[in-house]
JSON list of C-alpha atoms in Angstrom, two decimals:
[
{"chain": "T", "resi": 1, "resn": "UNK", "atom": "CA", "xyz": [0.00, 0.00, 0.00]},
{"chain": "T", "resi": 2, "resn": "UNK", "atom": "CA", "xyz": [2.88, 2.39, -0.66]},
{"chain": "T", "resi": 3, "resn": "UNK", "atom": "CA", "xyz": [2.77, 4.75, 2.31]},
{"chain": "T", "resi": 4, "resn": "UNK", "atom": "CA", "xyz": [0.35, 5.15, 5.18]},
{"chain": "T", "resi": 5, "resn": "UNK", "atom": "CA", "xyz": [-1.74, 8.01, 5.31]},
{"chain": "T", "resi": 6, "resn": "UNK", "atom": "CA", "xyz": [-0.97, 10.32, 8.48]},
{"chain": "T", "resi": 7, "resn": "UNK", "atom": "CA", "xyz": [-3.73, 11.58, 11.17]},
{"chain": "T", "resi": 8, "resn": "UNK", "atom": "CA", "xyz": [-4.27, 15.19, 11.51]},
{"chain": "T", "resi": 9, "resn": "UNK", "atom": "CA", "xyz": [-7.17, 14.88, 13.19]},
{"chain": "T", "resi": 10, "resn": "UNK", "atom": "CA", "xyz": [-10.10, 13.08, 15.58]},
{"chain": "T", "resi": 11, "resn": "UNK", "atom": "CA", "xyz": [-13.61, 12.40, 13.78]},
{"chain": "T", "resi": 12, "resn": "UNK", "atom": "CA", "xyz": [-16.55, 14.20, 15.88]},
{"chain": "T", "resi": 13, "resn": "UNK", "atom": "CA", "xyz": [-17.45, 10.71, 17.20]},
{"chain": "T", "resi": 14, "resn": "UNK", "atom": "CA", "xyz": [-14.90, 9.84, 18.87]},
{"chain": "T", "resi": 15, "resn": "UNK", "atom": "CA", "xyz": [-14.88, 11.75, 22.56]},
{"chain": "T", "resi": 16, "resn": "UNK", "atom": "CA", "xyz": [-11.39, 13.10, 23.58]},
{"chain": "T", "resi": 17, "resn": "UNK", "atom": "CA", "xyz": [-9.93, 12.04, 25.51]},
{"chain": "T", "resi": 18, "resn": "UNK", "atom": "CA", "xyz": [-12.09, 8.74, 27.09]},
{"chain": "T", "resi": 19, "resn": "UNK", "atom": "CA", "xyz": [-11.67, 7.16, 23.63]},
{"chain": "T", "resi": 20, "resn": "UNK", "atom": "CA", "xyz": [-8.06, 7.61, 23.15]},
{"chain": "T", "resi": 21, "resn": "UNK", "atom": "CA", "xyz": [-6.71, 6.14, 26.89]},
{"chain": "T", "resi": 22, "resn": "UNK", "atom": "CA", "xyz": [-6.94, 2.28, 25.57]},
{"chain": "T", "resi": 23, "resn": "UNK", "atom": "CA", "xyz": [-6.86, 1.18, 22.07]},
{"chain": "T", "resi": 24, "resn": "UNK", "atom": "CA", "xyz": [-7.66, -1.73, 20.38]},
{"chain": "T", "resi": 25, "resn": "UNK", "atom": "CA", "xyz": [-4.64, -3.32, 18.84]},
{"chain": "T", "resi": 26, "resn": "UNK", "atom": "CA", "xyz": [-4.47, -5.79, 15.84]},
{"chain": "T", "resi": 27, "resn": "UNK", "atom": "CA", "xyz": [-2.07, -7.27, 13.27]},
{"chain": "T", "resi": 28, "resn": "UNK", "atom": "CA", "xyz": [-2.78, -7.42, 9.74]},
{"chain": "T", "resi": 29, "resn": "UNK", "atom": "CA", "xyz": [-0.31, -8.75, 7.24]},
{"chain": "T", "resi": 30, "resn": "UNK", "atom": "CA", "xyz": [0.76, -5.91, 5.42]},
{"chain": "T", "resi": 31, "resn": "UNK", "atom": "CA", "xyz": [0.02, -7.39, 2.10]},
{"chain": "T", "resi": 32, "resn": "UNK", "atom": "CA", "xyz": [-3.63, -7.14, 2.71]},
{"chain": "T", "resi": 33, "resn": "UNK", "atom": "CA", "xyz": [-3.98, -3.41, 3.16]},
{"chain": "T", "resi": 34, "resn": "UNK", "atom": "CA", "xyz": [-4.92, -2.97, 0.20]},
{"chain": "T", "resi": 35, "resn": "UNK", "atom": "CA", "xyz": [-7.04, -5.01, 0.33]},
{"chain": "T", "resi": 36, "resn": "UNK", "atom": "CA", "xyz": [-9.00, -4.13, 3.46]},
{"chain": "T", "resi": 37, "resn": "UNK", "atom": "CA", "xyz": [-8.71, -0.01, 3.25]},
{"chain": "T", "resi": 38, "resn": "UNK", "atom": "CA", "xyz": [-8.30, 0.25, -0.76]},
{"chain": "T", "resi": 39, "resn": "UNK", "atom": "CA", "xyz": [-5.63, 1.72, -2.29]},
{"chain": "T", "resi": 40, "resn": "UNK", "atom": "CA", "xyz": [-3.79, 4.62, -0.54]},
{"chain": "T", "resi": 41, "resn": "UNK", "atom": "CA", "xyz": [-6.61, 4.06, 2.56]},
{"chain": "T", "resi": 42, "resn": "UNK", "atom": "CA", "xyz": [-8.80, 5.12, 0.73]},
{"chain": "T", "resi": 43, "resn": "UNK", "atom": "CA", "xyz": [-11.86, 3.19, 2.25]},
{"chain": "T", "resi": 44, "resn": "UNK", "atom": "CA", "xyz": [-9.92, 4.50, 5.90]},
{"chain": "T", "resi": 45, "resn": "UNK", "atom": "CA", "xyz": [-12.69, 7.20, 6.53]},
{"chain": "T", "resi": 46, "resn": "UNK", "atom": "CA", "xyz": [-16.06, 5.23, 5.48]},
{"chain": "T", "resi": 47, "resn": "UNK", "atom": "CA", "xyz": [-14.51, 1.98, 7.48]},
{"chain": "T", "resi": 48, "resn": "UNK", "atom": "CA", "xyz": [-14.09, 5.05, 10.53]},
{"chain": "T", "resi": 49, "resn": "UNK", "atom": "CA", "xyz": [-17.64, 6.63, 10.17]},
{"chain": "T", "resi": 50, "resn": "UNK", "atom": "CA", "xyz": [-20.03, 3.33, 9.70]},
{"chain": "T", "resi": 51, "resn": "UNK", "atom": "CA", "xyz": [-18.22, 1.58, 12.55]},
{"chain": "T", "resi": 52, "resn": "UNK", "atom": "CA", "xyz": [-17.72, 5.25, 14.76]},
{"chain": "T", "resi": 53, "resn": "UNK", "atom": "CA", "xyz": [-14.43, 4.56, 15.10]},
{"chain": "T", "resi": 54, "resn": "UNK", "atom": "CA", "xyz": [-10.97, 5.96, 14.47]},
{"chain": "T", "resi": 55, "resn": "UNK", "atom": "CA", "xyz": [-8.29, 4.18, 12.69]},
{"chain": "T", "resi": 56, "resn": "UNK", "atom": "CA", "xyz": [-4.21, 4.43, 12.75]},
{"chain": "T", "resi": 57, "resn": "UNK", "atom": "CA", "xyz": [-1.62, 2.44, 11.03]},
{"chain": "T", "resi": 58, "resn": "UNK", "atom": "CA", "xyz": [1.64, 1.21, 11.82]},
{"chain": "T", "resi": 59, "resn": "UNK", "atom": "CA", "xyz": [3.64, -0.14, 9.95]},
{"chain": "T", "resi": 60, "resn": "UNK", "atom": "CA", "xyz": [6.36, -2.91, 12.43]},
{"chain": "T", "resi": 61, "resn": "UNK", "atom": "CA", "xyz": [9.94, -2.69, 11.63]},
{"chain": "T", "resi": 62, "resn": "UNK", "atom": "CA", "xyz": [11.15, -5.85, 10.36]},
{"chain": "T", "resi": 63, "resn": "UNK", "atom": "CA", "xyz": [7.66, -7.61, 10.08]},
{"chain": "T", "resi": 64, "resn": "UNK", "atom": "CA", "xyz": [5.53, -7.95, 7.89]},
{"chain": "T", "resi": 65, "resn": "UNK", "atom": "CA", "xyz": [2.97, -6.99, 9.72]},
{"chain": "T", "resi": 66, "resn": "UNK", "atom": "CA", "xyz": [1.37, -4.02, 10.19]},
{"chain": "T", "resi": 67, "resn": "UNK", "atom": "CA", "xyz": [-0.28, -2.71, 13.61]},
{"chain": "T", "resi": 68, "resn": "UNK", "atom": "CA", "xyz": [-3.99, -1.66, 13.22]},
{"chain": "T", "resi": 69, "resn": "UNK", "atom": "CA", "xyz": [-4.95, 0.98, 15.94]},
{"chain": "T", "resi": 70, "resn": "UNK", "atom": "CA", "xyz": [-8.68, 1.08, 16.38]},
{"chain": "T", "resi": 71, "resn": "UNK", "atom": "CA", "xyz": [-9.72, 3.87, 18.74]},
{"chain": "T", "resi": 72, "resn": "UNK", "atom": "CA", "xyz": [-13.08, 4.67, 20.05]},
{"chain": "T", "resi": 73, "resn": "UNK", "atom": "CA", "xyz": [-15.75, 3.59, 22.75]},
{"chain": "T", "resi": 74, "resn": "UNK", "atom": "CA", "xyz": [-15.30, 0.05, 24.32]},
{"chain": "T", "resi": 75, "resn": "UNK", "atom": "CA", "xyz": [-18.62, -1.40, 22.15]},
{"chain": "T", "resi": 76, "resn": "UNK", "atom": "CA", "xyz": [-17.42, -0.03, 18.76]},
{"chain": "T", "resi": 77, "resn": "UNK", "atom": "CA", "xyz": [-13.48, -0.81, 19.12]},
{"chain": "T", "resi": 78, "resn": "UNK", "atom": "CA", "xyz": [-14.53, -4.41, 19.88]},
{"chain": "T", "resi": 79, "resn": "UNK", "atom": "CA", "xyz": [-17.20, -4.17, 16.62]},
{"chain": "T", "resi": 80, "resn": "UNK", "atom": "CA", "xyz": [-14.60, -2.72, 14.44]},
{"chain": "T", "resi": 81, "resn": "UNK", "atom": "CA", "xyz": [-11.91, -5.07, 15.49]},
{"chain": "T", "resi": 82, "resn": "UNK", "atom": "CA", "xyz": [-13.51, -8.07, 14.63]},
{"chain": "T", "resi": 83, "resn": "UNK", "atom": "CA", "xyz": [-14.29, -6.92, 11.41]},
{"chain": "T", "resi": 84, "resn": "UNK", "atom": "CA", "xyz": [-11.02, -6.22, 10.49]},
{"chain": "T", "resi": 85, "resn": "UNK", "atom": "CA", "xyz": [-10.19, -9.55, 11.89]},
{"chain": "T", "resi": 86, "resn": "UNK", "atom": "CA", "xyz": [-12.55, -10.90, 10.21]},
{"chain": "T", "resi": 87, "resn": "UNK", "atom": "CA", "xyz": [-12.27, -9.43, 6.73]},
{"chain": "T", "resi": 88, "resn": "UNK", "atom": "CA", "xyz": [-8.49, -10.07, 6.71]},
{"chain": "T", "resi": 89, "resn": "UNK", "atom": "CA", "xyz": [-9.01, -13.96, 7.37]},
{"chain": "T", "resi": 90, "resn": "UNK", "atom": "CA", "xyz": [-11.42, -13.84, 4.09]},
{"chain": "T", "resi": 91, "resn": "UNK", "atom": "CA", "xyz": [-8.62, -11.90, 2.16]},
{"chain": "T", "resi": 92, "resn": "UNK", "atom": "CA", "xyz": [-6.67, -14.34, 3.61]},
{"chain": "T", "resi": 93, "resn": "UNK", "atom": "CA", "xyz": [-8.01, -17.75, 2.79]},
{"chain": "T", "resi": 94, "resn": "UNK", "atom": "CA", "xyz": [-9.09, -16.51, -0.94]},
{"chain": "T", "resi": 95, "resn": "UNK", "atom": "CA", "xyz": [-5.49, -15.91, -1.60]},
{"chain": "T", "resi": 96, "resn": "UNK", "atom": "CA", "xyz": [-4.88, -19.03, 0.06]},
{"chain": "T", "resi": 97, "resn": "UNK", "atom": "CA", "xyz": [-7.64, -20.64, -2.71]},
{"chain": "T", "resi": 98, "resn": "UNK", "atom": "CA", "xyz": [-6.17, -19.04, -5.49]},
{"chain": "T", "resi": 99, "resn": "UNK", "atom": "CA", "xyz": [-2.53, -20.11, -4.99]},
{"chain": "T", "resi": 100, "resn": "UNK", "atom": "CA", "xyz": [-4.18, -23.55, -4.62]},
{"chain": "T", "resi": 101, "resn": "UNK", "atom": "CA", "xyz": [-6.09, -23.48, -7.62]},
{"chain": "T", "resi": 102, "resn": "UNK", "atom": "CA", "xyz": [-2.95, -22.04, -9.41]},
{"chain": "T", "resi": 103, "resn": "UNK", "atom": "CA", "xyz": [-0.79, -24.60, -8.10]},
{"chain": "T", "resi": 104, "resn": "UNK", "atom": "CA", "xyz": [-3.33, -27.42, -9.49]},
{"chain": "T", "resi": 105, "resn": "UNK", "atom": "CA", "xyz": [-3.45, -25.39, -12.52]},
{"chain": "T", "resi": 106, "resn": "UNK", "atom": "CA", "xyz": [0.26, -25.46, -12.93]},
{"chain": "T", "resi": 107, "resn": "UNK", "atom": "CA", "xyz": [0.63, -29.08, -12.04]},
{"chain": "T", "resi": 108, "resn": "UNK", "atom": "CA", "xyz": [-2.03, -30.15, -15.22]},
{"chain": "T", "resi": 109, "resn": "UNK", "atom": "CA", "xyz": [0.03, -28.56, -17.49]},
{"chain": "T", "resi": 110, "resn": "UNK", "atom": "CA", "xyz": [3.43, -30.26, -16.64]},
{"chain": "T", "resi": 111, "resn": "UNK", "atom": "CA", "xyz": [4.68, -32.45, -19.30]},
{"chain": "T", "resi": 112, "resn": "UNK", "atom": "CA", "xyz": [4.01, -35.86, -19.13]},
{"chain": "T", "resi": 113, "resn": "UNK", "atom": "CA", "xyz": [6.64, -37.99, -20.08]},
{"chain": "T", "resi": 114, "resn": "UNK", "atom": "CA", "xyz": [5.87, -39.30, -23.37]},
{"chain": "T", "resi": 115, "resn": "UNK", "atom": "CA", "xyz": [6.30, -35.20, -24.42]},
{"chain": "T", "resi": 116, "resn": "UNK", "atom": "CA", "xyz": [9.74, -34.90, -23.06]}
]
């Protein structure tokens, strides 16, 4: 996802500073960014308003991992966290499916040995 966007400021529905004392905190392989936020993050601020939220990235130094900060009101960081979780285990296992089905895909088209 290139780099992360920056926060410059709090969305009106998250109440400073009650919300802010203890985030939610979550790993997300950084290859699926993308797919979860869209490019650039930018799905960041819808994913933020539906689940009243607010959202920071981190990306972990010598991981590939990066750190999901989900900031808000106990009810709605809890919400929004399992839907991350659970939207990156979909991402997840469909790439998992597809490198199956292109592994079986490359295995039918190896040579048999009569072609040799």
């Amino acid at each position: 996802m290139g780099t992360l966007p920056v926060r410059k400021d709090i969305p009106p529905w998250v109440k400073a500073p009650e919300d802010l004392k203890d985030p939610e905190v979550l790993q997300v392989q950084t290859q699926l960014l993308e797919a979860l936020f869209g490019p650039a993050g930018s799905r960041i601020p819808y994913i933020e308003q539906v689940s009243k939220v607010m959202l920071e990235l981190k990306v972990l130094e010598s991981s590939d991992l990066t750190e999901v900060v989900v900031y808000g009101s106990y009810l709605h960081k809890l919400r929004a966290r399992w839907m991350l979780q659970s939207m990156a285990e979909w991402h997840r296992q469909r790439q998992e499916r597809g490198m199956l089905k292109l592994e079986d895909a490359m295995k039918a088209l190896e040579l048999g040995p009569w072609m040799k």
